[in-house]
Amino acid sequence: MTEGPADLLVIGARIHTVDRAHPEAEAMAIRDGRILAIGSARALASVAGPDTRVVDVAGAFVMPGLVDVHNHHAEAGRAELFELTFSGEAGLDEVLAAVRAYAETRRPDEWIIGSSWGTGLLDELGHAAARHALDEAAGGRPVLLTDDSHHNRWASSRALHLAGIDASTPDPAAGVIVRDPQTGEPSGVLLEAAGLLVEKVAAPAKALAAADHERASARAVEILHSYGITAFQDAAISLDVMRALKALDDRSELAAWVVSSMTVNDQIFGYTELGDALIAHQEEVRSEHHRPDFIKIFLDGTPPAHSGAFLEPYLPSDAHGAHFHGSTTMPADELLGWLRRTAAQGISAKIHCSGDAAVRMVLDAVETVRSEGHTAPRYQIAHGQFIAPSDLPRFAELDVSADISPFLWFPGVIADALSTVRPAGEVNGLQPNRSLIDSGALVAGGSDWPVSETPNAWDGIQGLVTRADPSGKRPGTLGAEQAITLAEAIEVFTINGATAMGLGEVTGSLEPGKSADFVVLDRDPFQVPESQLAATTVLETWFAGEKVFQR
């Protein structure tokens, strides 16, 4: 920061700083985009000059900008601008109606790309009759629809034909072509890597120009601003999107801190550059606000698709029997090799683990890497809804962050789907956040947007505090003993996320020297019933001392 008076003075505020040493304030002075001082209006009057802009928020609640440790921002922006979208709670008839209406706006042979059908529809879609209904709704066009986990696809007959998929096509490695139980023909449902067979032939239709990638990222950041999010980690990024972020920042159009996770193994997106080929561009795409500091490894899939890796078997099923545990995408030595090699390069890692066996494999690998002297890299276990009790204390012991995403700690569609494949006791203890925090682990919140329909952290915060559905649609709670306090939940979506991403010294709390990233809310969340937290609305979002959103 340069010397001199403040550029901006925010007064008349109830400031929740998320700085435990100085938790409350009423005024904040900002210079060169960073916080110069924070305290009482009287104390800060001395840093004001003749050109200082004064903003009186008239008693409003102010807190740090929210941090989303796990989203797929460009996928969300792309979907809004260029694809068909519908609710993950839509039934089959509603999905077909959406496809039918969208098809009326498309050319006769044009691909229909869209999302997100609910995982709970897997069984219903696993029959040829559902695919034929999709064909009719689409007017015979090729269709590729993604589910709410974004790991699985549903394709029309035309799309399957273009991909060369028929009854004789074998399942690809790390994927399953779901077949009609009566006829054996492909149903159209493609689990995990099987979806890439159609993604490849759909790629020309999905391809975006560089300017459109920039539009998608820019639109996603606009949406994030409307929810008060000023920093986020893209959980599995492509080279095109990293270049788009760099281009936006070079033009001073990236008003957010973005940490990218460079994709190592891709079972679901169809990226061209992966692993070392992507890491080779790391410094080329780095900029002031874009930091490609992580790799992303998909270590398993999703439990409803039986592709999560578990210590105990899945519930018995006709397809998998009574002793099926799932498996990881790579053996333990390969995972360890990636962590060793990237640690030597100073690169951190985010690892997708939906099952407790995958979680344990990561903890074992990190234990080895830490014992070899690599203390600097940050490690995040992404999702980690299922964790063996004996592994809970290892997060803190090994400095591994729990990236809890999406918002699965209360009753909902995905919890329903999980209950069909995992024992009730496991599902009821889903996402053991209280236990993790009590063991000393850093718990960081993510939306997994667009897996979550919005990136609204207040839905997640209310759920963390109540373990009940914030929408009120689903009764009851999910593991009420794992509830955390509101102050803890706000930390989960601010300073904890920033720390997990390597930005703890930059943002996540309101302290002198940090970026002036803050939000003005319509209420003091500490003064409303817990059941109303999700209704919290962002009135203004500020990034680096500049207002980037006003409702």
Coordinates of N, CA, C and O in Angstrom, one line a residue, residues 333-419:
D333 N 0.0 -46.5 -5.1 CA 1.4 -46.0 -5.5 C 1.3 -44.9 -6.5 O 2.2 -44.0 -6.6
E334 N 0.3 -45.0 -7.4 CA 0.2 -43.9 -8.4 C -0.3 -42.6 -7.8 O 0.3 -41.5 -8.1
L335 N -1.2 -42.7 -6.9 CA -1.6 -41.5 -6.1 C -0.4 -40.9 -5.4 O -0.1 -39.7 -5.5
L336 N 0.4 -41.7 -4.7 CA 1.5 -41.2 -4.0 C 2.5 -40.6 -4.9 O 3.2 -39.6 -4.6
G337 N 2.7 -41.2 -6.1 CA 3.6 -40.6 -7.1 C 3.2 -39.2 -7.5 O 4.1 -38.3 -7.6
W338 N 1.9 -39.0 -7.7 CA 1.5 -37.7 -8.1 C 1.7 -36.7 -7.0 O 2.2 -35.5 -7.2
L339 N 1.4 -37.1 -5.7 CA 1.6 -36.1 -4.6 C 3.1 -35.8 -4.4 O 3.4 -34.7 -4.1
R340 N 3.9 -36.8 -4.5 CA 5.4 -36.6 -4.4 C 5.9 -35.6 -5.4 O 6.6 -34.7 -5.2
R341 N 5.5 -35.9 -6.7 CA 6.1 -35.1 -7.8 C 5.6 -33.7 -7.8 O 6.4 -32.8 -8.0
T342 N 4.3 -33.5 -7.5 CA 3.8 -32.1 -7.4 C 4.3 -31.4 -6.2 O 4.5 -30.2 -6.2
A343 N 4.4 -32.1 -5.0 CA 5.0 -31.5 -3.8 C 6.3 -30.9 -4.1 O 6.7 -29.8 -3.6
A344 N 7.2 -31.6 -4.9 CA 8.5 -31.1 -5.2 C 8.4 -29.9 -6.1 O 9.4 -29.1 -6.1
Q345 N 7.3 -29.7 -6.8 CA 7.1 -28.5 -7.6 C 6.4 -27.4 -6.8 O 6.2 -26.3 -7.4
G346 N 6.1 -27.6 -5.6 CA 5.4 -26.6 -4.8 C 3.9 -26.5 -5.1 O 3.3 -25.5 -4.8
I347 N 3.3 -27.6 -5.6 CA 1.9 -27.6 -6.1 C 1.1 -28.4 -5.0 O 1.5 -29.4 -4.6
S348 N 0.0 -27.8 -4.7 CA -0.9 -28.4 -3.7 C -1.9 -29.3 -4.5 O -1.9 -29.4 -5.7
A349 N -2.8 -30.0 -3.7 CA -3.7 -31.0 -4.4 C -5.1 -31.0 -3.7 O -5.2 -31.0 -2.5
K350 N -6.1 -31.1 -4.5 CA -7.4 -31.3 -4.1 C -7.8 -32.7 -4.7 O -7.6 -33.0 -5.9
I351 N -8.3 -33.6 -3.8 CA -8.6 -35.0 -4.2 C -10.0 -35.3 -4.0 O -10.5 -35.2 -2.8
H352 N -10.7 -35.7 -5.0 CA -12.1 -36.1 -4.9 C -12.2 -37.5 -4.2 O -11.7 -38.4 -4.7
C353 N -12.9 -37.5 -3.1 CA -13.1 -38.8 -2.4 C -14.6 -38.8 -1.9 O -15.0 -38.1 -1.0
S354 N -15.4 -39.7 -2.5 CA -16.8 -39.8 -2.1 C -16.9 -41.0 -1.1 O -17.9 -41.0 -0.3
G355 N -16.0 -41.9 -1.1 CA -16.1 -43.1 -0.2 C -15.0 -43.1 0.9 O -13.9 -42.5 0.7
D356 N -15.2 -43.7 2.0 CA -14.2 -43.7 3.1 C -12.9 -44.4 2.8 O -11.9 -44.1 3.3
A357 N -13.0 -45.4 1.8 CA -11.7 -46.0 1.4 C -10.8 -45.1 0.6 O -9.6 -45.1 0.8
A358 N -11.4 -44.3 -0.2 CA -10.7 -43.3 -0.9 C -10.1 -42.2 0.0 O -8.9 -41.8 -0.1
V359 N -10.8 -41.8 1.0 CA -10.3 -40.9 2.0 C -9.1 -41.5 2.7 O -8.1 -40.8 2.9
R360 N -9.2 -42.7 3.1 CA -8.0 -43.3 3.8 C -6.8 -43.4 2.9 O -5.7 -43.2 3.4
M361 N -7.0 -43.7 1.6 CA -5.9 -43.8 0.7 C -5.2 -42.4 0.6 O -3.9 -42.4 0.6
V362 N -5.9 -41.4 0.6 CA -5.3 -40.0 0.5 C -4.6 -39.7 1.8 O -3.4 -39.3 1.8
L363 N -5.2 -40.0 3.0 CA -4.5 -39.7 4.2 C -3.2 -40.5 4.3 O -2.2 -40.0 4.8
D364 N -3.2 -41.8 3.9 CA -2.0 -42.6 3.9 C -0.9 -42.0 3.0 O 0.3 -41.9 3.4
A365 N -1.3 -41.5 1.8 CA -0.3 -40.9 0.9 C 0.2 -39.6 1.5 O 1.4 -39.4 1.4
V366 N -0.6 -38.8 2.0 CA -0.2 -37.5 2.6 C 0.7 -37.8 3.8 O 1.8 -37.0 4.0
E367 N 0.4 -38.8 4.6 CA 1.3 -39.1 5.7 C 2.7 -39.4 5.2 O 3.7 -38.9 5.8
T368 N 2.8 -40.1 4.1 CA 4.2 -40.4 3.6 C 4.8 -39.2 3.0 O 6.0 -38.9 3.3
V369 N 4.1 -38.3 2.3 CA 4.7 -37.1 1.8 C 5.1 -36.2 2.9 O 6.2 -35.6 2.8
R370 N 4.3 -36.0 3.9 CA 4.7 -35.2 5.0 C 6.0 -35.7 5.7 O 6.9 -35.0 6.1
S371 N 6.0 -37.0 5.9 CA 7.2 -37.6 6.5 C 8.5 -37.4 5.7 O 9.6 -37.5 6.3
E372 N 8.3 -37.2 4.4 CA 9.5 -36.9 3.6 C 9.9 -35.5 3.5 O 10.8 -35.1 2.8
G373 N 9.3 -34.6 4.4 CA 9.7 -33.2 4.5 C 8.9 -32.2 3.7 O 9.2 -31.0 3.8
H374 N 7.8 -32.7 3.0 CA 7.0 -31.7 2.3 C 5.9 -31.2 3.1 O 4.8 -31.7 3.2
T375 N 6.2 -30.1 3.8 CA 5.2 -29.5 4.7 C 4.4 -28.3 4.1 O 3.4 -28.0 4.6
A376 N 4.9 -27.8 3.0 CA 4.3 -26.6 2.4 C 3.0 -26.9 1.6 O 2.0 -26.1 1.8
P377 N 3.0 -27.9 0.8 CA 1.7 -28.1 0.0 C 0.5 -28.2 0.8 O 0.5 -28.8 1.9
R378 N -0.6 -27.7 0.3 CA -1.9 -27.9 1.0 C -2.6 -29.0 0.3 O -2.6 -29.2 -0.9
Y379 N -3.3 -29.8 1.2 CA -4.0 -30.9 0.7 C -5.5 -30.8 1.1 O -5.8 -30.5 2.3
Q380 N -6.4 -31.0 0.2 CA -7.8 -31.0 0.5 C -8.4 -32.3 0.1 O -8.2 -32.8 -1.0
I381 N -9.2 -32.9 1.0 CA -10.1 -34.0 0.6 C -11.4 -33.4 0.3 O -12.1 -32.9 1.1
A382 N -11.8 -33.5 -1.0 CA -13.0 -32.9 -1.5 C -14.2 -33.9 -1.3 O -14.1 -35.1 -1.6
H383 N -15.2 -33.3 -0.8 CA -16.5 -34.0 -0.5 C -16.4 -34.8 0.8 O -16.8 -34.3 1.8
G384 N -15.8 -35.9 0.9 CA -15.5 -36.6 2.1 C -16.7 -36.8 3.0 O -16.6 -36.6 4.2
Q385 N -17.9 -37.1 2.4 CA -19.1 -37.2 3.2 C -19.0 -38.4 4.1 O -19.6 -38.4 5.2
F386 N -18.2 -39.4 3.7 CA -18.1 -40.6 4.5 C -16.6 -40.8 5.0 O -15.7 -40.8 4.1
I387 N -16.4 -40.7 6.3 CA -15.1 -40.8 6.8 C -15.1 -41.8 8.0 O -15.9 -41.7 8.9
A388 N -14.2 -42.8 7.9 CA -14.1 -43.8 9.0 C -13.8 -43.0 10.3 O -12.9 -42.1 10.3
P389 N -14.4 -43.3 11.4 CA -14.1 -42.6 12.7 C -12.6 -42.6 13.1 O -12.2 -41.5 13.6
S390 N -11.9 -43.6 12.8 CA -10.5 -43.6 13.2 C -9.7 -42.7 12.3 O -8.5 -42.4 12.7
D391 N -10.2 -42.3 11.2 CA -9.5 -41.3 10.3 C -9.8 -39.9 10.6 O -9.1 -39.0 10.1
L392 N -10.8 -39.6 11.4 CA -11.1 -38.2 11.7 C -10.0 -37.4 12.2 O -9.7 -36.3 11.7
P393 N -9.3 -37.9 13.3 CA -8.2 -37.0 13.8 C -7.0 -36.9 12.9 O -6.1 -36.0 13.1
R394 N -6.9 -37.7 11.9 CA -5.7 -37.6 10.9 C -5.7 -36.4 10.1 O -4.7 -35.9 9.6
F395 N -6.9 -35.8 9.9 CA -7.0 -34.5 9.1 C -6.1 -33.5 9.7 O -5.3 -32.8 9.1
A396 N -6.3 -33.2 11.0 CA -5.6 -32.2 11.7 C -4.1 -32.6 11.9 O -3.2 -31.8 11.7
E397 N -3.9 -33.9 12.2 CA -2.5 -34.4 12.4 C -1.7 -34.2 11.1 O -0.5 -33.9 11.2
L398 N -2.3 -34.3 9.9 CA -1.5 -34.3 8.7 C -1.8 -32.9 7.9 O -1.3 -32.8 6.8
D399 N -2.5 -32.0 8.6 CA -2.8 -30.7 7.9 C -3.5 -30.9 6.6 O -3.1 -30.4 5.6
V400 N -4.5 -31.7 6.6 CA -5.4 -32.0 5.5 C -6.7 -31.3 5.7 O -7.3 -31.5 6.8
S401 N -7.1 -30.4 4.8 CA -8.4 -29.7 4.9 C -9.6 -30.6 4.4 O -9.4 -31.3 3.5
A402 N -10.7 -30.4 5.1 CA -11.9 -31.1 4.6 C -12.7 -30.1 3.8 O -13.2 -29.1 4.3
D403 N -12.7 -30.3 2.5 CA -13.5 -29.5 1.5 C -14.9 -30.1 1.5 O -15.1 -31.2 0.9
I404 N -15.8 -29.5 2.3 CA -17.2 -30.1 2.4 C -18.0 -29.5 1.3 O -18.4 -28.3 1.4
S405 N -18.4 -30.3 0.3 CA -19.2 -29.8 -0.8 C -19.8 -31.0 -1.5 O -19.2 -32.1 -1.4
P406 N -21.0 -30.8 -2.1 CA -21.9 -29.7 -2.0 C -22.6 -29.8 -0.7 O -22.1 -30.4 0.3
F407 N -23.8 -29.1 -0.6 CA -24.5 -29.0 0.7 C -25.3 -30.3 0.9 O -26.5 -30.3 0.6
L408 N -24.6 -31.3 1.5 CA -25.3 -32.6 1.7 C -25.5 -32.9 3.2 O -25.7 -34.1 3.5
W409 N -25.4 -31.9 4.0 CA -25.5 -32.2 5.5 C -26.9 -32.1 6.0 O -27.1 -31.9 7.2
F410 N -27.9 -32.2 5.1 CA -29.3 -32.2 5.5 C -30.1 -33.0 4.5 O -29.6 -33.3 3.4
P411 N -31.3 -33.3 4.9 CA -32.1 -34.2 4.0 C -32.3 -33.5 2.6 O -32.5 -32.3 2.5
G412 N -32.2 -34.3 1.5 CA -32.4 -33.8 0.2 C -32.3 -34.9 -0.8 O -32.2 -36.1 -0.5
V413 N -32.3 -34.5 -2.1 CA -32.4 -35.4 -3.2 C -31.2 -36.4 -3.2 O -31.3 -37.6 -3.4
I414 N -29.9 -35.8 -3.0 CA -28.8 -36.6 -3.1 C -28.7 -37.6 -1.8 O -28.3 -38.7 -1.9
A415 N -29.1 -37.0 -0.7 CA -29.1 -37.9 0.5 C -30.1 -39.1 0.3 O -29.8 -40.2 0.7
D416 N -31.2 -38.8 -0.4 CA -32.1 -39.9 -0.7 C -31.5 -40.9 -1.5 O -31.6 -42.1 -1.3
A417 N -30.7 -40.4 -2.6 CA -30.0 -41.4 -3.5 C -29.0 -42.2 -2.7 O -28.8 -43.4 -3.0
L418 N -28.3 -41.5 -1.8 CA -27.2 -42.3 -1.0 C -27.9 -43.3 -0.2 O -27.3 -44.4 0.0
S419 N -29.1 -43.1 0.3 CA -29.7 -44.1 1.2 C -30.1 -45.3 0.5 O -30.4 -46.3 1.2

